[in-house]
Amino acid sequence: FYCASRLLIIEVDGDSHFTQSGERYDAQRTAVLESKGLRLLRFTNLEVMEQFESVCERIRDLLKI
């Protein structure tokens, strides 16, 4: 998800992100996006499914809403 007004990207990572190639790709992608002034906030699928309120709270805290 992308919030242009806050320069924030929220990503929900599935299993493919936890392979060696997935982690390498994510690190490169994160570096490129951060170099453009964007912030990334990552959650796992499991976090979203099992700790939804906590995920929402972290997003609200970051956005200060």
PDB file with SEQRES, HELIX, SHEET and CRYST1 records, atoms N, CA, C and O in Angstrom:
SEQRES   1 A   65  PHE TYR CYS ALA SER ARG LEU LEU ILE ILE GLU VAL ASP          
SEQRES   2 A   65  GLY ASP SER HIS PHE THR GLN SER GLY GLU ARG TYR ASP          
SEQRES   3 A   65  ALA GLN ARG THR ALA VAL LEU GLU SER LYS GLY LEU ARG          
SEQRES   4 A   65  LEU LEU ARG PHE THR ASN LEU GLU VAL MET GLU GLN PHE          
SEQRES   5 A   65  GLU SER VAL CYS GLU ARG ILE ARG ASP LEU LEU LYS ILE          
HELIX    1 AA1 ALA A    4  ARG A    6  5                                   3    
HELIX    2 AA2 ASP A   15  PHE A   18  5                                   4    
HELIX    3 AA3 GLN A   20  SER A   35  1                                  16    
HELIX    4 AA4 ASN A   45  GLU A   50  1                                   6    
HELIX    5 AA5 PHE A   52  LEU A   63  1                                  12    
SHEET    1 AA1 3 TYR A   2  CYS A   3  0                                        
SHEET    2 AA1 3 LEU A   8  ASP A  13 -1                                        
SHEET    3 AA1 3 ARG A  39  THR A  44  1                                        
CRYST1    1.000    1.000    1.000  90.00  90.00  90.00 P 1           1          
ATOM      1  N   PHE A   1       0.856  -1.166   0.000  1.00  0.00           N  
ATOM      2  CA  PHE A   1       0.000   0.000   0.000  1.00  0.00           C  
ATOM      3  C   PHE A   1       0.901   1.228   0.000  1.00  0.00           C  
ATOM      4  O   PHE A   1       1.988   1.209   0.578  1.00  0.00           O  
ATOM      5  N   TYR A   2       0.443   2.295  -0.652  1.00  0.00           N  
ATOM      6  CA  TYR A   2       1.257   3.508  -0.751  1.00  0.00           C  
ATOM      7  C   TYR A   2       0.419   4.707  -0.364  1.00  0.00           C  
ATOM      8  O   TYR A   2      -0.673   4.913  -0.893  1.00  0.00           O  
ATOM      9  N   CYS A   3       0.939   5.500   0.567  1.00  0.00           N  
ATOM     10  CA  CYS A   3       0.301   6.744   0.981  1.00  0.00           C  
ATOM     11  C   CYS A   3       1.208   7.884   0.508  1.00  0.00           C  
ATOM     12  O   CYS A   3       2.207   8.209   1.149  1.00  0.00           O  
ATOM     13  N   ALA A   4       0.838   8.480  -0.624  1.00  0.00           N  
ATOM     14  CA  ALA A   4       1.682   9.502  -1.245  1.00  0.00           C  
ATOM     15  C   ALA A   4       1.871  10.719  -0.350  1.00  0.00           C  
ATOM     16  O   ALA A   4       2.964  11.282  -0.288  1.00  0.00           O  
ATOM     17  N   SER A   5       0.814  11.126   0.343  1.00  0.00           N  
ATOM     18  CA  SER A   5       0.912  12.338   1.164  1.00  0.00           C  
ATOM     19  C   SER A   5       1.873  12.167   2.336  1.00  0.00           C  
ATOM     20  O   SER A   5       2.374  13.156   2.871  1.00  0.00           O  
ATOM     21  N   ARG A   6       2.137  10.930   2.739  1.00  0.00           N  
ATOM     22  CA  ARG A   6       3.056  10.656   3.852  1.00  0.00           C  
ATOM     23  C   ARG A   6       4.347   9.979   3.402  1.00  0.00           C  
ATOM     24  O   ARG A   6       5.197   9.634   4.223  1.00  0.00           O  
ATOM     25  N   LEU A   7       4.485   9.793   2.086  1.00  0.00           N  
ATOM     26  CA  LEU A   7       5.666   9.116   1.535  1.00  0.00           C  
ATOM     27  C   LEU A   7       5.915   7.783   2.247  1.00  0.00           C  
ATOM     28  O   LEU A   7       7.047   7.453   2.601  1.00  0.00           O  
ATOM     29  N   LEU A   8       4.849   7.041   2.445  1.00  0.00           N  
ATOM     30  CA  LEU A   8       4.904   5.806   3.220  1.00  0.00           C  
ATOM     31  C   LEU A   8       4.424   4.628   2.384  1.00  0.00           C  
ATOM     32  O   LEU A   8       3.383   4.686   1.730  1.00  0.00           O  
ATOM     33  N   ILE A   9       5.202   3.571   2.425  1.00  0.00           N  
ATOM     34  CA  ILE A   9       4.829   2.305   1.799  1.00  0.00           C  
ATOM     35  C   ILE A   9       4.651   1.288   2.914  1.00  0.00           C  
ATOM     36  O   ILE A   9       5.523   1.131   3.769  1.00  0.00           O  
ATOM     37  N   ILE A  10       3.525   0.605   2.899  1.00  0.00           N  
ATOM     38  CA  ILE A  10       3.263  -0.467   3.858  1.00  0.00           C  
ATOM     39  C   ILE A  10       3.221  -1.762   3.071  1.00  0.00           C  
ATOM     40  O   ILE A  10       2.451  -1.901   2.120  1.00  0.00           O  
ATOM     41  N   GLU A  11       4.058  -2.709   3.476  1.00  0.00           N  
ATOM     42  CA  GLU A  11       4.118  -3.978   2.769  1.00  0.00           C  
ATOM     43  C   GLU A  11       3.756  -5.121   3.702  1.00  0.00           C  
ATOM     44  O   GLU A  11       4.099  -5.124   4.884  1.00  0.00           O  
ATOM     45  N   VAL A  12       3.059  -6.083   3.137  1.00  0.00           N  
ATOM     46  CA  VAL A  12       2.713  -7.307   3.849  1.00  0.00           C  
ATOM     47  C   VAL A  12       3.476  -8.427   3.156  1.00  0.00           C  
ATOM     48  O   VAL A  12       3.223  -8.742   1.993  1.00  0.00           O  
ATOM     49  N   ASP A  13       4.411  -9.023   3.888  1.00  0.00           N  
ATOM     50  CA  ASP A  13       5.324 -10.001   3.308  1.00  0.00           C  
ATOM     51  C   ASP A  13       4.856 -11.428   3.545  1.00  0.00           C  
ATOM     52  O   ASP A  13       4.548 -11.824   4.670  1.00  0.00           O  
ATOM     53  N   GLY A  14       4.811 -12.188   2.463  1.00  0.00           N  
ATOM     54  CA  GLY A  14       4.501 -13.610   2.533  1.00  0.00           C  
ATOM     55  C   GLY A  14       5.776 -14.434   2.558  1.00  0.00           C  
ATOM     56  O   GLY A  14       6.876 -13.900   2.701  1.00  0.00           O  
ATOM     57  N   ASP A  15       5.615 -15.728   2.419  1.00  0.00           N  
ATOM     58  CA  ASP A  15       6.741 -16.659   2.539  1.00  0.00           C  
ATOM     59  C   ASP A  15       7.879 -16.378   1.565  1.00  0.00           C  
ATOM     60  O   ASP A  15       9.042 -16.588   1.908  1.00  0.00           O  
ATOM     61  N   SER A  16       7.576 -15.915   0.379  1.00  0.00           N  
ATOM     62  CA  SER A  16       8.629 -15.697  -0.624  1.00  0.00           C  
ATOM     63  C   SER A  16       9.644 -14.642  -0.187  1.00  0.00           C  
ATOM     64  O   SER A  16      10.754 -14.589  -0.717  1.00  0.00           O  
ATOM     65  N   HIS A  17       9.272 -13.820   0.759  1.00  0.00           N  
ATOM     66  CA  HIS A  17      10.184 -12.770   1.235  1.00  0.00           C  
ATOM     67  C   HIS A  17      11.237 -13.314   2.199  1.00  0.00           C  
ATOM     68  O   HIS A  17      12.197 -12.617   2.528  1.00  0.00           O  
ATOM     69  N   PHE A  18      11.063 -14.542   2.646  1.00  0.00           N  
ATOM     70  CA  PHE A  18      11.960 -15.110   3.653  1.00  0.00           C  
ATOM     71  C   PHE A  18      12.901 -16.158   3.072  1.00  0.00           C  
ATOM     72  O   PHE A  18      13.466 -16.972   3.802  1.00  0.00           O  
ATOM     73  N   THR A  19      13.062 -16.129   1.760  1.00  0.00           N  
ATOM     74  CA  THR A  19      14.080 -16.940   1.104  1.00  0.00           C  
ATOM     75  C   THR A  19      15.316 -16.069   0.926  1.00  0.00           C  
ATOM     76  O   THR A  19      15.256 -14.847   1.069  1.00  0.00           O  
ATOM     77  N   GLN A  20      16.420 -16.703   0.617  1.00  0.00           N  
ATOM     78  CA  GLN A  20      17.652 -15.935   0.422  1.00  0.00           C  
ATOM     79  C   GLN A  20      17.495 -14.920  -0.705  1.00  0.00           C  
ATOM     80  O   GLN A  20      17.892 -13.764  -0.561  1.00  0.00           O  
ATOM     81  N   SER A  21      16.919 -15.347  -1.822  1.00  0.00           N  
ATOM     82  CA  SER A  21      16.753 -14.416  -2.947  1.00  0.00           C  
ATOM     83  C   SER A  21      15.702 -13.358  -2.635  1.00  0.00           C  
ATOM     84  O   SER A  21      15.842 -12.210  -3.056  1.00  0.00           O  
ATOM     85  N   GLY A  22      14.660 -13.726  -1.910  1.00  0.00           N  
ATOM     86  CA  GLY A  22      13.627 -12.768  -1.528  1.00  0.00           C  
ATOM     87  C   GLY A  22      14.166 -11.697  -0.602  1.00  0.00           C  
ATOM     88  O   GLY A  22      13.846 -10.518  -0.750  1.00  0.00           O  
ATOM     89  N   GLU A  23      14.981 -12.108   0.353  1.00  0.00           N  
ATOM     90  CA  GLU A  23      15.576 -11.140   1.284  1.00  0.00           C  
ATOM     91  C   GLU A  23      16.532 -10.202   0.561  1.00  0.00           C  
ATOM     92  O   GLU A  23      16.578  -9.005   0.844  1.00  0.00           O  
ATOM     93  N   ARG A  24      17.291 -10.756  -0.373  1.00  0.00           N  
ATOM     94  CA  ARG A  24      18.231  -9.927  -1.147  1.00  0.00           C  
ATOM     95  C   ARG A  24      17.462  -8.906  -1.995  1.00  0.00           C  
ATOM     96  O   ARG A  24      17.821  -7.729  -2.039  1.00  0.00           O  
ATOM     97  N   TYR A  25      16.406  -9.367  -2.665  1.00  0.00           N  
ATOM     98  CA  TYR A  25      15.581  -8.474  -3.481  1.00  0.00           C  
ATOM     99  C   TYR A  25      14.957  -7.375  -2.621  1.00  0.00           C  
ATOM    100  O   TYR A  25      14.979  -6.202  -2.993  1.00  0.00           O  
ATOM    101  N   ASP A  26      14.403  -7.759  -1.471  1.00  0.00           N  
ATOM    102  CA  ASP A  26      13.773  -6.775  -0.586  1.00  0.00           C  
ATOM    103  C   ASP A  26      14.779  -5.733  -0.107  1.00  0.00           C  
ATOM    104  O   ASP A  26      14.460  -4.546  -0.038  1.00  0.00           O  
ATOM    105  N   ALA A  27      15.989  -6.170   0.223  1.00  0.00           N  
ATOM    106  CA  ALA A  27      17.014  -5.232   0.694  1.00  0.00           C  
ATOM    107  C   ALA A  27      17.366  -4.220  -0.397  1.00  0.00           C  
ATOM    108  O   ALA A  27      17.492  -3.026  -0.125  1.00  0.00           O  
ATOM    109  N   GLN A  28      17.522  -4.703  -1.626  1.00  0.00           N  
ATOM    110  CA  GLN A  28      17.837  -3.799  -2.739  1.00  0.00           C  
ATOM    111  C   GLN A  28      16.680  -2.841  -2.999  1.00  0.00           C  
ATOM    112  O   GLN A  28      16.887  -1.643  -3.191  1.00  0.00           O  
ATOM    113  N   ARG A  29      15.481  -3.368  -3.005  1.00  0.00           N  
ATOM    114  CA  ARG A  29      14.287  -2.550  -3.262  1.00  0.00           C  
ATOM    115  C   ARG A  29      14.117  -1.495  -2.170  1.00  0.00           C  
ATOM    116  O   ARG A  29      13.814  -0.336  -2.455  1.00  0.00           O  
ATOM    117  N   THR A  30      14.314  -1.906  -0.927  1.00  0.00           N  
ATOM    118  CA  THR A  30      14.202  -0.977   0.193  1.00  0.00           C  
ATOM    119  C   THR A  30      15.219   0.153   0.055  1.00  0.00           C  
ATOM    120  O   THR A  30      14.885   1.320   0.259  1.00  0.00           O  
ATOM    121  N   ALA A  31      16.444  -0.187  -0.287  1.00  0.00           N  
ATOM    122  CA  ALA A  31      17.486   0.836  -0.446  1.00  0.00           C  
ATOM    123  C   ALA A  31      17.111   1.843  -1.527  1.00  0.00           C  
ATOM    124  O   ALA A  31      17.293   3.046  -1.344  1.00  0.00           O  
ATOM    125  N   VAL A  32      16.594   1.364  -2.641  1.00  0.00           N  
ATOM    126  CA  VAL A  32      16.194   2.263  -3.733  1.00  0.00           C  
ATOM    127  C   VAL A  32      15.058   3.172  -3.282  1.00  0.00           C  
ATOM    128  O   VAL A  32      15.107   4.382  -3.499  1.00  0.00           O  
ATOM    129  N   LEU A  33      14.039   2.598  -2.658  1.00  0.00           N  
ATOM    130  CA  LEU A  33      12.884   3.396  -2.236  1.00  0.00           C  
ATOM    131  C   LEU A  33      13.269   4.418  -1.165  1.00  0.00           C  
ATOM    132  O   LEU A  33      12.825   5.565  -1.212  1.00  0.00           O  
ATOM    133  N   GLU A  34      14.097   4.001  -0.199  1.00  0.00           N  
ATOM    134  CA  GLU A  34      14.529   4.936   0.843  1.00  0.00           C  
ATOM    135  C   GLU A  34      15.398   6.044   0.259  1.00  0.00           C  
ATOM    136  O   GLU A  34      15.374   7.172   0.752  1.00  0.00           O  
ATOM    137  N   SER A  35      16.160   5.740  -0.779  1.00  0.00           N  
ATOM    138  CA  SER A  35      16.987   6.778  -1.410  1.00  0.00           C  
ATOM    139  C   SER A  35      16.120   7.838  -2.086  1.00  0.00           C  
ATOM    140  O   SER A  35      16.587   8.942  -2.365  1.00  0.00           O  
ATOM    141  N   LYS A  36      14.871   7.501  -2.346  1.00  0.00           N  
ATOM    142  CA  LYS A  36      13.920   8.443  -2.946  1.00  0.00           C  
ATOM    143  C   LYS A  36      13.074   9.148  -1.884  1.00  0.00           C  
ATOM    144  O   LYS A  36      12.118   9.851  -2.210  1.00  0.00           O  
ATOM    145  N   GLY A  37      13.435   8.953  -0.602  1.00  0.00           N  
ATOM    146  CA  GLY A  37      12.742   9.632   0.478  1.00  0.00           C  
ATOM    147  C   GLY A  37      11.493   8.929   0.980  1.00  0.00           C  
ATOM    148  O   GLY A  37      10.717   9.513   1.736  1.00  0.00           O  
ATOM    149  N   LEU A  38      11.291   7.688   0.572  1.00  0.00           N  
ATOM    150  CA  LEU A  38      10.117   6.938   1.014  1.00  0.00           C  
ATOM    151  C   LEU A  38      10.449   6.123   2.260  1.00  0.00           C  
ATOM    152  O   LEU A  38      11.585   5.689   2.452  1.00  0.00           O  
ATOM    153  N   ARG A  39       9.442   5.926   3.097  1.00  0.00           N  
ATOM    154  CA  ARG A  39       9.592   5.076   4.282  1.00  0.00           C  
ATOM    155  C   ARG A  39       8.853   3.768   4.032  1.00  0.00           C  
ATOM    156  O   ARG A  39       7.775   3.761   3.438  1.00  0.00           O  
ATOM    157  N   LEU A  40       9.428   2.677   4.482  1.00  0.00           N  
ATOM    158  CA  LEU A  40       8.784   1.375   4.357  1.00  0.00           C  
ATOM    159  C   LEU A  40       8.452   0.830   5.734  1.00  0.00           C  
ATOM    160  O   LEU A  40       9.262   0.885   6.660  1.00  0.00           O  
ATOM    161  N   LEU A  41       7.269   0.314   5.844  1.00  0.00           N  
ATOM    162  CA  LEU A  41       6.830  -0.352   7.059  1.00  0.00           C  
ATOM    163  C   LEU A  41       6.397  -1.743   6.632  1.00  0.00           C  
ATOM    164  O   LEU A  41       5.490  -1.891   5.813  1.00  0.00           O  
ATOM    165  N   ARG A  42       7.043  -2.765   7.185  1.00  0.00           N  
ATOM    166  CA  ARG A  42       6.782  -4.139   6.766  1.00  0.00           C  
ATOM    167  C   ARG A  42       6.116  -4.942   7.881  1.00  0.00           C  
ATOM    168  O   ARG A  42       6.434  -4.807   9.062  1.00  0.00           O  
ATOM    169  N   PHE A  43       5.187  -5.774   7.454  1.00  0.00           N  
ATOM    170  CA  PHE A  43       4.537  -6.727   8.345  1.00  0.00           C  
ATOM    171  C   PHE A  43       4.514  -8.072   7.641  1.00  0.00           C  
ATOM    172  O   PHE A  43       4.531  -8.136   6.412  1.00  0.00           O  
ATOM    173  N   THR A  44       4.477  -9.130   8.409  1.00  0.00           N  
ATOM    174  CA  THR A  44       4.295 -10.448   7.810  1.00  0.00           C  
ATOM    175  C   THR A  44       2.803 -10.724   7.671  1.00  0.00           C  
ATOM    176  O   THR A  44       1.976 -10.100   8.336  1.00  0.00           O  
ATOM    177  N   ASN A  45       2.476 -11.670   6.793  1.00  0.00           N  
ATOM    178  CA  ASN A  45       1.076 -12.091   6.675  1.00  0.00           C  
ATOM    179  C   ASN A  45       0.538 -12.514   8.032  1.00  0.00           C  
ATOM    180  O   ASN A  45      -0.585 -12.170   8.401  1.00  0.00           O  
ATOM    181  N   LEU A  46       1.350 -13.266   8.773  1.00  0.00           N  
ATOM    182  CA  LEU A  46       0.931 -13.773  10.073  1.00  0.00           C  
ATOM    183  C   LEU A  46       0.636 -12.634  11.046  1.00  0.00           C  
ATOM    184  O   LEU A  46      -0.351 -12.689  11.779  1.00  0.00           O  
ATOM    185  N   GLU A  47       1.476 -11.610  11.061  1.00  0.00           N  
ATOM    186  CA  GLU A  47       1.220 -10.456  11.932  1.00  0.00           C  
ATOM    187  C   GLU A  47      -0.124  -9.821  11.613  1.00  0.00           C  
ATOM    188  O   GLU A  47      -0.896  -9.507  12.520  1.00  0.00           O  
ATOM    189  N   VAL A  48      -0.405  -9.632  10.338  1.00  0.00           N  
ATOM    190  CA  VAL A  48      -1.660  -8.995   9.938  1.00  0.00           C  
ATOM    191  C   VAL A  48      -2.850  -9.864  10.334  1.00  0.00           C  
ATOM    192  O   VAL A  48      -3.865  -9.355  10.809  1.00  0.00           O  
ATOM    193  N   MET A  49      -2.723 -11.158  10.142  1.00  0.00           N  
ATOM    194  CA  MET A  49      -3.842 -12.051  10.427  1.00  0.00           C  
ATOM    195  C   MET A  49      -4.058 -12.278  11.922  1.00  0.00           C  
ATOM    196  O   MET A  49      -5.198 -12.386  12.373  1.00  0.00           O  
ATOM    197  N   GLU A  50      -2.971 -12.350  12.693  1.00  0.00           N  
ATOM    198  CA  GLU A  50      -3.100 -12.707  14.104  1.00  0.00           C  
ATOM    199  C   GLU A  50      -2.986 -11.524  15.057  1.00  0.00           C  
ATOM    200  O   GLU A  50      -3.402 -11.622  16.212  1.00  0.00           O  
ATOM    201  N   GLN A  51      -2.433 -10.416  14.596  1.00  0.00           N  
ATOM    202  CA  GLN A  51      -2.219  -9.261  15.473  1.00  0.00           C  
ATOM    203  C   GLN A  51      -2.673  -7.985  14.776  1.00  0.00           C  
ATOM    204  O   GLN A  51      -1.972  -6.973  14.792  1.00  0.00           O  
ATOM    205  N   PHE A  52      -3.833  -8.043  14.176  1.00  0.00           N  
ATOM    206  CA  PHE A  52      -4.310  -6.943  13.340  1.00  0.00           C  
ATOM    207  C   PHE A  52      -4.347  -5.613  14.090  1.00  0.00           C  
ATOM    208  O   PHE A  52      -3.913  -4.592  13.556  1.00  0.00           O  
ATOM    209  N   GLU A  53      -4.853  -5.614  15.306  1.00  0.00           N  
ATOM    210  CA  GLU A  53      -4.935  -4.358  16.069  1.00  0.00           C  
ATOM    211  C   GLU A  53      -3.552  -3.784  16.348  1.00  0.00           C  
ATOM    212  O   GLU A  53      -3.361  -2.569  16.302  1.00  0.00           O  
ATOM    213  N   SER A  54      -2.604  -4.640  16.634  1.00  0.00           N  
ATOM    214  CA  SER A  54      -1.234  -4.188  16.871  1.00  0.00           C  
ATOM    215  C   SER A  54      -0.627  -3.588  15.600  1.00  0.00           C  
ATOM    216  O   SER A  54       0.082  -2.583  15.658  1.00  0.00           O  
ATOM    217  N   VAL A  55      -0.907  -4.205  14.463  1.00  0.00           N  
ATOM    218  CA  VAL A  55      -0.437  -3.682  13.177  1.00  0.00           C  
ATOM    219  C   VAL A  55      -1.032  -2.296  12.942  1.00  0.00           C  
ATOM    220  O   VAL A  55      -0.322  -1.362  12.570  1.00  0.00           O  
ATOM    221  N   CYS A  56      -2.330  -2.172  13.160  1.00  0.00           N  
ATOM    222  CA  CYS A  56      -2.998  -0.871  12.978  1.00  0.00           C  
ATOM    223  C   CYS A  56      -2.423   0.177  13.921  1.00  0.00           C  
ATOM    224  O   CYS A  56      -2.247   1.334  13.539  1.00  0.00           O  
ATOM    225  N   GLU A  57      -2.132  -0.227  15.146  1.00  0.00           N  
ATOM    226  CA  GLU A  57      -1.570   0.708  16.127  1.00  0.00           C  
ATOM    227  C   GLU A  57      -0.192   1.198  15.675  1.00  0.00           C  
ATOM    228  O   GLU A  57       0.111   2.384  15.803  1.00  0.00           O  
ATOM    229  N   ARG A  58       0.632   0.312  15.156  1.00  0.00           N  
ATOM    230  CA  ARG A  58       1.955   0.728  14.662  1.00  0.00           C  
ATOM    231  C   ARG A  58       1.826   1.710  13.508  1.00  0.00           C  
ATOM    232  O   ARG A  58       2.593   2.668  13.413  1.00  0.00           O  
ATOM    233  N   ILE A  59       0.858   1.471  12.635  1.00  0.00           N  
ATOM    234  CA  ILE A  59       0.637   2.393  11.508  1.00  0.00           C  
ATOM    235  C   ILE A  59       0.156   3.742  12.028  1.00  0.00           C  
ATOM    236  O   ILE A  59       0.650   4.785  11.598  1.00  0.00           O  
ATOM    237  N   ARG A  60      -0.801   3.728  12.947  1.00  0.00           N  
ATOM    238  CA  ARG A  60      -1.303   4.990  13.529  1.00  0.00           C  
ATOM    239  C   ARG A  60      -0.187   5.744  14.234  1.00  0.00           C  
ATOM    240  O   ARG A  60      -0.073   6.961  14.093  1.00  0.00           O  
ATOM    241  N   ASP A  61       0.644   5.024  14.997  1.00  0.00           N  
ATOM    242  CA  ASP A  61       1.758   5.667  15.697  1.00  0.00           C  
ATOM    243  C   ASP A  61       2.716   6.332  14.712  1.00  0.00           C  
ATOM    244  O   ASP A  61       3.173   7.453  14.939  1.00  0.00           O  
ATOM    245  N   LEU A  62       3.010   5.645  13.637  1.00  0.00           N  
ATOM    246  CA  LEU A  62       3.922   6.205  12.643  1.00  0.00           C  
ATOM    247  C   LEU A  62       3.326   7.443  11.987  1.00  0.00           C  
ATOM    248  O   LEU A  62       4.026   8.420  11.725  1.00  0.00           O  
ATOM    249  N   LEU A  63       2.024   7.387  11.725  1.00  0.00           N  
ATOM    250  CA  LEU A  63       1.349   8.513  11.080  1.00  0.00           C  
ATOM    251  C   LEU A  63       0.923   9.588  12.078  1.00  0.00           C  
ATOM    252  O   LEU A  63       0.509  10.681  11.693  1.00  0.00           O  
ATOM    253  N   LYS A  64       1.029   9.262  13.355  1.00  0.00           N  
ATOM    254  CA  LYS A  64       0.638  10.180  14.439  1.00  0.00           C  
ATOM    255  C   LYS A  64      -0.831  10.584  14.310  1.00  0.00           C  
ATOM    256  O   LYS A  64      -1.175  11.764  14.369  1.00  0.00           O  
ATOM    257  N   ILE A  65      -1.699   9.561  14.131  1.00  0.00           N  
ATOM    258  CA  ILE A  65      -3.142   9.827  14.047  1.00  0.00           C  
ATOM    259  C   ILE A  65      -3.877   9.072  15.133  1.00  0.00           C  
ATOM    260  O   ILE A  65      -5.101   9.165  15.230  1.00  0.00           O  
TER     261      ILE A  65                                                      
END                                                                             
